CSV table of C-alpha atoms (C1' of nucleotides) in Angstrom, one decimal:
chain,number,residue,atom,x,y,z
A,194,MET,CA,6.6,10.1,0.4
A,195,PRO,CA,6.5,10.0,3.9
A,196,GLU,CA,8.1,12.7,6.5
A,197,LEU,CA,8.4,12.0,10.0
A,198,PRO,CA,4.6,12.1,10.8
A,199,GLU,CA,3.7,9.8,8.0
A,200,VAL,CA,6.3,7.3,9.0
A,201,GLU,CA,5.3,7.6,12.5
A,202,THR,CA,1.7,7.0,11.6
A,203,ILE,CA,2.7,3.9,9.7
A,204,LYS,CA,4.7,2.7,12.7
A,205,LEU,CA,1.7,3.0,14.9
A,206,GLY,CA,-0.6,1.2,12.6
A,207,LEU,CA,2.0,-1.6,12.1
A,208,GLN,CA,2.4,-2.0,15.8
A,209,ARG,CA,-1.3,-2.5,16.2
A,210,LYS,CA,-1.5,-5.1,13.4
A,211,ILE,CA,1.6,-7.0,13.1
A,212,LEU,CA,3.8,-6.9,16.2
A,213,HIS,CA,4.6,-10.5,17.5
A,214,LYS,CA,3.3,-12.0,14.4
A,215,THR,CA,5.5,-14.7,12.6
A,216,LEU,CA,6.5,-13.7,9.1
A,217,LYS,CA,5.9,-16.9,7.1
A,218,ARG,CA,6.9,-15.9,3.6
A,219,VAL,CA,8.3,-13.2,1.5
A,220,GLU,CA,7.4,-12.6,-2.1
A,221,ILE,CA,9.6,-10.4,-4.1
A,222,LYS,CA,7.9,-8.9,-7.0
A,223,SER,CA,10.7,-6.2,-7.8
A,224,ALA,CA,14.3,-7.5,-7.0
A,225,ARG,CA,15.6,-3.9,-6.8
A,226,SER,CA,13.4,-3.1,-4.1
A,227,PHE,CA,14.6,-5.8,-1.6
A,228,LEU,CA,18.2,-6.0,-0.7
A,229,GLY,CA,19.0,-9.1,1.3
A,230,LYS,CA,18.0,-12.7,1.3
A,231,SER,CA,14.3,-13.5,2.1
A,232,SER,CA,15.5,-16.7,3.7
A,233,GLU,CA,16.9,-14.9,6.6
A,234,VAL,CA,13.7,-13.5,7.8
A,235,GLU,CA,11.1,-16.0,6.8
A,236,GLY,CA,9.9,-18.0,9.8
A,237,LYS,CA,10.9,-15.2,12.4
A,238,LYS,CA,8.7,-13.4,14.9
A,239,ILE,CA,8.5,-9.6,14.9
A,240,GLU,CA,9.7,-8.5,18.4
A,241,ASP,CA,9.8,-4.6,17.9
A,242,ILE,CA,8.8,-2.0,15.3
A,243,TRP,CA,10.4,1.5,15.4
A,244,ARG,CA,11.1,4.6,13.6
A,245,ARG,CA,14.2,6.6,13.1
A,246,ALA,CA,13.9,9.8,10.9
A,247,LYS,CA,12.0,8.6,7.8
A,248,ILE,CA,13.3,4.9,8.3
A,249,LEU,CA,11.1,2.2,9.7
A,250,GLY,CA,12.8,-0.8,11.4
A,251,ILE,CA,11.1,-4.2,12.2
A,252,ASP,CA,13.3,-6.2,14.6
A,253,LEU,CA,12.8,-10.1,14.3
A,254,ASP,CA,13.9,-12.9,16.5
A,255,GLY,CA,17.1,-14.4,15.5
A,256,GLY,CA,19.0,-11.3,15.1
A,257,LYS,CA,17.8,-9.8,11.8
A,258,THR,CA,16.2,-6.4,11.2
A,259,LEU,CA,14.0,-5.3,8.2
A,260,LEU,CA,14.7,-1.6,7.4
A,261,PHE,CA,12.3,0.3,5.1
A,262,HIS,CA,12.6,3.5,3.4
A,263,LEU,CA,9.6,4.6,1.6
A,264,LYS,CA,10.9,7.6,-0.5
A,265,MET,CA,8.4,9.4,-2.3
A,266,THR,CA,5.7,6.9,-3.1
A,267,GLY,CA,6.2,3.9,-0.8
A,268,GLN,CA,3.2,2.5,1.1
A,269,LEU,CA,3.0,-0.3,3.7
A,270,ILE,CA,-0.5,-1.7,3.5
A,271,TYR,CA,-1.8,-4.4,5.9
A,272,VAL,CA,-4.7,-6.7,4.7
A,273,PHE,CA,-6.3,-9.4,6.8
A,274,ALA,CA,-8.7,-11.3,4.7
A,275,LYS,CA,-10.8,-13.1,7.1
A,276,GLN,CA,-10.4,-16.8,7.0
A,277,LYS,CA,-13.9,-18.2,6.4
A,278,GLY,CA,-12.8,-21.8,6.0
A,279,LYS,CA,-13.1,-23.2,2.5
A,280,VAL,CA,-15.5,-20.4,1.5
A,281,LEU,CA,-12.6,-18.0,1.1
A,282,GLN,CA,-10.4,-20.5,-0.7
A,283,ALA,CA,-13.0,-21.2,-3.3
A,284,SER,CA,-14.0,-17.6,-3.7
A,285,SER,CA,-10.3,-16.7,-4.2
A,286,LYS,CA,-10.4,-18.3,-7.4
A,287,LEU,CA,-12.9,-16.0,-8.6
A,288,ASN,CA,-11.9,-12.6,-10.0
A,289,HIS,CA,-13.2,-10.9,-6.7
A,290,THR,CA,-11.9,-7.8,-5.1
A,291,ALA,CA,-10.0,-7.8,-2.0
A,292,SER,CA,-13.0,-6.3,0.0
A,293,GLU,CA,-15.2,-8.9,-1.4
A,294,ALA,CA,-12.7,-11.4,-0.3
A,295,GLY,CA,-13.6,-11.3,3.3
A,296,SER,CA,-14.0,-7.7,4.5
A,297,TYR,CA,-11.2,-6.0,6.4
A,298,GLU,CA,-10.8,-6.1,10.1
A,299,ASN,CA,-11.7,-2.8,10.9
A,300,GLY,CA,-14.4,-0.4,10.0
A,301,ASP,CA,-13.8,3.3,9.2
A,302,LYS,CA,-12.3,5.5,12.0
A,303,ILE,CA,-12.0,8.9,12.7
A,304,ILE,CA,-8.7,11.1,12.7
A,305,GLY,CA,-8.6,14.7,13.8
A,306,GLY,CA,-12.4,14.9,13.3
A,307,HIS,CA,-12.2,13.3,9.8
A,308,PRO,CA,-14.0,10.2,8.7
A,309,THR,CA,-11.3,8.0,7.4
A,310,PRO,CA,-12.8,5.5,4.7
A,311,ASP,CA,-10.5,2.5,3.7
A,312,MET,CA,-8.5,3.4,0.7
A,313,ARG,CA,-6.6,0.2,0.1
A,314,GLY,CA,-8.2,-0.9,-2.8
A,315,LYS,CA,-7.5,-4.3,-4.4
A,316,MET,CA,-4.2,-5.8,-3.3
A,317,PRO,CA,-1.9,-6.7,-4.8
A,318,ASN,CA,-1.9,-3.9,-7.4
A,319,SER,CA,0.6,-3.0,-10.2
A,320,HIS,CA,2.7,-1.0,-7.6
A,321,THR,CA,3.1,-4.0,-5.3
A,322,ARG,CA,6.8,-4.6,-5.1
A,323,ILE,CA,7.1,-7.0,-2.1
A,324,ILE,CA,4.4,-9.0,-0.2
A,325,PHE,CA,4.9,-10.1,3.5
A,326,GLU,CA,2.7,-13.0,4.4
A,327,PHE,CA,2.3,-13.8,8.2
A,328,SER,CA,1.4,-17.3,9.7
A,329,ASP,CA,-2.1,-16.1,10.4
A,330,GLY,CA,-2.7,-15.5,6.8
A,331,SER,CA,-2.5,-11.8,6.9
A,332,LYS,CA,-0.4,-9.8,4.5
A,333,LEU,CA,1.5,-6.6,4.4
A,334,TYR,CA,2.0,-5.2,1.0
A,335,PHE,CA,5.1,-3.0,0.1
A,336,ASN,CA,3.9,-0.7,-2.8
A,337,ASP,CA,6.0,1.9,-4.4
A,338,GLN,CA,5.1,3.5,-7.8
A,339,ARG,CA,8.4,5.1,-8.5
A,340,LEU,CA,10.7,2.5,-7.1
A,341,PHE,CA,12.8,4.8,-5.1
A,342,GLY,CA,12.0,2.9,-2.0
A,343,TRP,CA,13.9,-0.1,-0.4
A,344,VAL,CA,13.5,-2.9,2.1
A,345,LYS,CA,16.9,-4.2,3.6
A,346,VAL,CA,17.7,-7.1,5.7
A,347,LEU,CA,20.5,-6.2,8.2
A,348,ASP,CA,22.0,-7.6,11.4
A,349,SER,CA,20.1,-6.0,14.4
A,350,LYS,CA,23.3,-5.5,16.1
A,351,GLN,CA,24.7,-3.5,13.2
A,352,VAL,CA,21.7,-1.2,13.3
A,353,LYS,CA,21.6,-0.7,16.8
A,354,ASP,CA,25.2,0.0,17.0
A,355,GLY,CA,24.5,3.3,15.2
A,356,GLY,CA,24.5,1.4,11.9
A,357,GLY,CA,27.8,2.9,11.0
A,358,LYS,CA,26.9,4.1,7.4
A,359,ILE,CA,23.7,2.0,7.4
A,360,MET,CA,21.4,4.7,8.6
A,361,GLY,CA,23.5,7.5,7.2
A,362,LYS,CA,24.2,10.5,9.3
A,363,ILE,CA,21.1,11.2,11.1
A,364,GLY,CA,20.5,14.1,13.3
A,365,PRO,CA,18.3,14.5,16.6
A,366,GLU,CA,14.9,13.3,16.7
A,367,PRO,CA,12.8,16.6,16.9
A,368,LEU,CA,9.9,15.1,19.0
A,369,LYS,CA,12.4,13.7,21.7
A,370,LYS,CA,13.6,15.3,24.9
A,371,GLY,CA,16.9,16.9,24.4
A,372,PHE,CA,15.9,18.6,21.1
A,373,SER,CA,16.6,22.2,21.9
A,374,TRP,CA,16.7,25.3,19.8
A,375,GLN,CA,20.3,25.8,20.5
A,376,ILE,CA,20.9,22.2,19.0
A,377,LEU,CA,18.7,23.2,16.0
A,378,ARG,CA,20.9,26.3,15.5
A,379,GLU,CA,24.1,24.5,15.9
A,380,ASN,CA,23.3,22.0,13.3
A,381,LEU,CA,21.8,24.5,10.9
A,382,LEU,CA,24.8,26.5,11.2
A,383,LYS,CA,26.8,23.8,9.5
A,384,HIS,CA,25.1,25.2,6.4
A,385,LYS,CA,25.4,29.1,6.9
A,386,LYS,CA,25.1,29.9,3.0
A,387,MET,CA,22.1,27.7,2.4
A,388,PRO,CA,18.5,28.9,2.5
A,389,VAL,CA,17.0,27.7,5.8
A,390,LYS,CA,14.2,25.8,4.4
A,391,ILE,CA,16.7,23.5,2.5
A,392,ALA,CA,19.0,23.0,5.5
A,393,LEU,CA,16.0,21.9,7.6
A,394,MET,CA,15.5,19.1,5.2
A,395,ASP,CA,19.1,17.9,5.8
A,396,GLN,CA,18.6,14.8,7.9
A,397,SER,CA,21.8,15.3,9.7
A,398,VAL,CA,20.5,18.7,11.0
A,399,VAL,CA,17.2,17.3,12.3
A,400,ALA,CA,15.6,13.9,11.6
A,401,GLY,CA,12.5,13.5,9.6
A,402,VAL,CA,11.6,16.9,8.2
A,403,GLY,CA,10.9,16.7,4.6
A,404,ASN,CA,9.5,19.2,1.9
A,405,ILE,CA,6.0,19.6,3.6
A,406,TYR,CA,6.9,20.4,7.0
A,407,ALA,CA,10.0,22.4,6.2
A,408,SER,CA,7.6,24.9,4.4
A,409,GLU,CA,5.3,24.7,7.4
A,410,ALA,CA,7.9,25.2,10.0
A,411,CYS,CA,9.3,28.3,8.1
A,412,PHE,CA,5.6,29.7,8.2
A,413,GLY,CA,5.4,29.0,11.9
A,414,ALA,CA,8.6,30.9,12.6
A,415,GLY,CA,7.7,33.7,10.3
A,416,ILE,CA,10.9,33.3,8.4
A,417,ASP,CA,11.4,33.5,4.7
A,418,PRO,CA,12.3,30.1,3.4
A,419,ARG,CA,15.0,31.6,1.2
A,420,LYS,CA,16.7,33.4,4.0
A,421,LYS,CA,20.5,32.3,4.3
A,422,VAL,CA,21.0,30.2,7.7
A,423,GLY,CA,24.0,32.5,8.6
A,424,GLU,CA,21.6,35.4,8.7
A,425,VAL,CA,19.1,33.7,11.1
A,426,SER,CA,18.8,35.5,14.6
A,427,ASP,CA,18.5,33.6,17.8
A,428,GLU,CA,14.9,34.8,18.1
A,429,GLU,CA,14.2,33.2,14.7
A,430,PHE,CA,16.1,30.1,15.6
A,431,LYS,CA,13.8,29.7,18.7
A,432,ARG,CA,10.8,30.3,16.7
A,433,LEU,CA,12.1,27.9,14.1
A,434,HIS,CA,12.4,25.1,16.5
A,435,GLN,CA,8.9,25.7,17.8
A,436,GLY,CA,7.7,25.7,14.1
A,437,VAL,CA,9.4,22.3,13.5
A,438,VAL,CA,8.0,20.7,16.5
A,439,LYS,CA,4.4,22.0,16.3
A,440,SER,CA,4.0,21.1,12.4
A,441,LEU,CA,5.5,17.6,13.2
A,442,LYS,CA,3.2,17.1,16.1
A,443,ASN,CA,0.0,18.4,14.0
A,444,GLY,CA,1.1,16.1,11.3
A,445,ILE,CA,0.9,13.2,13.5
A,446,LYS,CA,-2.3,14.4,15.1
A,447,TYR,CA,-4.0,14.4,11.9
A,448,GLY,CA,-2.7,11.1,10.6
A,449,GLY,CA,-0.1,12.6,8.3
A,450,SER,CA,-0.3,14.4,4.9
A,451,THR,CA,-1.9,12.8,1.8
A,452,ARG,CA,-0.9,14.8,-1.2
A,453,ALA,CA,-1.3,11.9,-3.6
A,454,HIS,CA,0.0,8.6,-2.4
A,455,PHE,CA,0.1,8.5,1.4
A,456,ILE,CA,-2.2,6.0,3.1
A,457,ASP,CA,-1.4,4.2,6.5
A,458,PRO,CA,-1.4,0.3,6.9
A,459,GLU,CA,-5.1,0.4,7.3
A,460,GLY,CA,-5.9,2.4,4.4
A,461,ARG,CA,-6.6,5.6,5.9
A,462,LYS,CA,-5.5,9.0,4.3
A,463,GLY,CA,-3.8,11.8,6.6
A,464,TYR,CA,-5.5,15.1,6.8
A,465,PHE,CA,-2.7,17.5,8.0
A,466,LEU,CA,-2.8,19.4,4.6
A,467,ASP,CA,-6.2,20.6,5.5
A,468,TYR,CA,-4.7,22.5,8.3
A,469,ALA,CA,-1.5,23.5,6.6
A,470,TYR,CA,-0.8,27.2,6.3
A,471,VAL,CA,1.3,27.2,3.2
A,472,TYR,CA,2.1,23.7,1.6
A,473,GLY,CA,0.0,23.4,-1.6
A,474,ARG,CA,-1.9,26.6,-1.0
A,475,GLN,CA,-0.3,28.9,-3.8
A,476,GLY,CA,-2.9,31.5,-4.8
A,477,GLN,CA,-5.0,30.8,-1.9
A,478,ARG,CA,-5.3,33.4,1.1
A,479,CYS,CA,-2.8,33.1,3.9
A,480,LYS,CA,-4.8,32.0,7.0
A,481,LYS,CA,-3.3,34.6,9.2
A,482,CYS,CA,-3.2,37.8,7.1
A,483,GLY,CA,-5.2,37.2,4.0
A,484,THR,CA,-2.2,37.7,1.7
A,485,PRO,CA,-2.0,35.2,-1.3
A,486,ILE,CA,0.4,32.2,-0.7
A,487,GLU,CA,3.2,32.2,-3.0
A,488,LYS,CA,5.1,29.1,-4.6
A,489,ILE,CA,8.6,29.2,-5.6
A,490,THR,CA,11.3,26.6,-6.5
A,491,LEU,CA,14.2,26.2,-3.9
A,492,GLY,CA,16.6,23.5,-4.6
A,493,GLY,CA,14.5,22.0,-7.1
A,494,ARG,CA,11.5,21.6,-4.7
A,495,GLY,CA,8.3,23.4,-4.5
A,496,THR,CA,8.3,25.9,-1.6
A,497,TYR,CA,5.4,27.8,-0.3
A,498,PHE,CA,5.3,30.8,1.9
A,499,CYS,CA,3.2,33.9,2.8
A,500,PRO,CA,5.1,37.0,1.4
A,501,HIS,CA,3.6,39.1,4.3
A,502,CYS,CA,4.1,36.8,7.4
A,503,GLN,CA,7.5,35.7,6.3
A,504,LYS,CA,9.4,38.6,5.8
A,505,SER,CA,12.3,37.8,8.2
A,506,VAL,CA,12.3,41.1,9.5
A,507,LYS,CA,14.3,40.0,12.5
B,204,DT,C1',27.0,23.7,-2.1
B,205,DG,C1',24.1,23.0,-6.1
B,206,DC,C1',22.8,19.9,-9.8
B,207,DC,C1',21.4,15.5,-12.0
B,208,DC,C1',19.7,11.2,-11.4
B,209,DC,C1',17.1,7.2,-9.9
B,210,DC,C1',11.5,6.0,-11.6
B,211,DT,C1',6.4,6.2,-12.9
B,212,DG,C1',2.2,8.6,-13.6
B,213,DC,C1',-0.7,12.4,-13.6
B,214,DA,C1',-2.5,17.3,-14.5
B,215,DG,C1',-2.1,21.0,-17.5
C,124,DC,C1',3.9,17.1,-24.9
C,125,DT,C1',6.2,19.3,-20.4
C,126,DG,C1',6.4,19.9,-15.7
C,127,DC,C1',6.0,18.2,-11.3
C,128,DA,C1',5.5,14.8,-7.3
C,129,DG,C1',6.2,13.4,1.0
C,130,DG,C1',13.6,11.5,-0.9
C,131,DG,C1',18.3,11.4,-1.2
C,132,DG,C1',22.8,9.5,-3.2
C,133,DG,C1',26.6,10.8,-6.1
C,134,DC,C1',29.3,13.7,-8.4
C,135,DA,C1',31.8,18.1,-10.0
DNA sequence: TGCCCCCTGCAG
DNA sequence: CTGCAGGGGGCA
């Protein structure tokens, strides 16, 4: 599911909700989703929550780290059913919905001008794979319809040391200082014959860019997504660099992209797609020139572009 | 470098 | 029914 802006949004939400809480119990409903021993993390306190590319990390005291990869349909949803003494316990035996169980901690909020209603629904649901319960009674639900995602227990030290193969070969963080157009060029040029849009999605080229933001970055740069990396000019690399950074920043600004599944830990959708120039807009008019947006398949993935604005003239 | 595959579910 | 979906590992 999530690309960099969505995982970043989840990270920020979890930092607000579960930092410094103690993990009391891990309930594993899908063994294939949880790699490691739950006993190694139960009873531990959360010391840090971070993101690298599309991977989310939760550092615990005692030297273990929980790594999350949400792949296509993973969600991390936080629920704090307010403790109302015995009333809640009694009512919990009834067939109530989660919202009836005690109301969530927060009401609706605003992201990028949009009201963001709570979309969490009843938890757990049929896609809930792992439940993390904290000592204050609140819970974090790892949901994943397609079962591609995972949670791993690792030694924090291993992860910090670059992780060897654990984190894979991950390129520079595009929103950090030091990510220049020259570095993007150098990394992209490892794939001279590849269409530039596909190369952008290689996590060793640049961290966190996926199918939505790769299409948007190509539009921002005015480059045809099919253009071979080896034929991209320096001017175009500069614009591509800007396109990557801007689209990712906008993604974060609007709370991520919700195509079908993404909601943040507080149940809020992301609204970036309302502002996207091409992704998901086939047949609709280009916001810049009015030409209908086209959809093609590149490397098996849906790819969107404006045939007028993205001619890759130079 | 390009496919196929891991899965489930929804829209056409 | 087929095709498609915010990802990415493995294999020729």
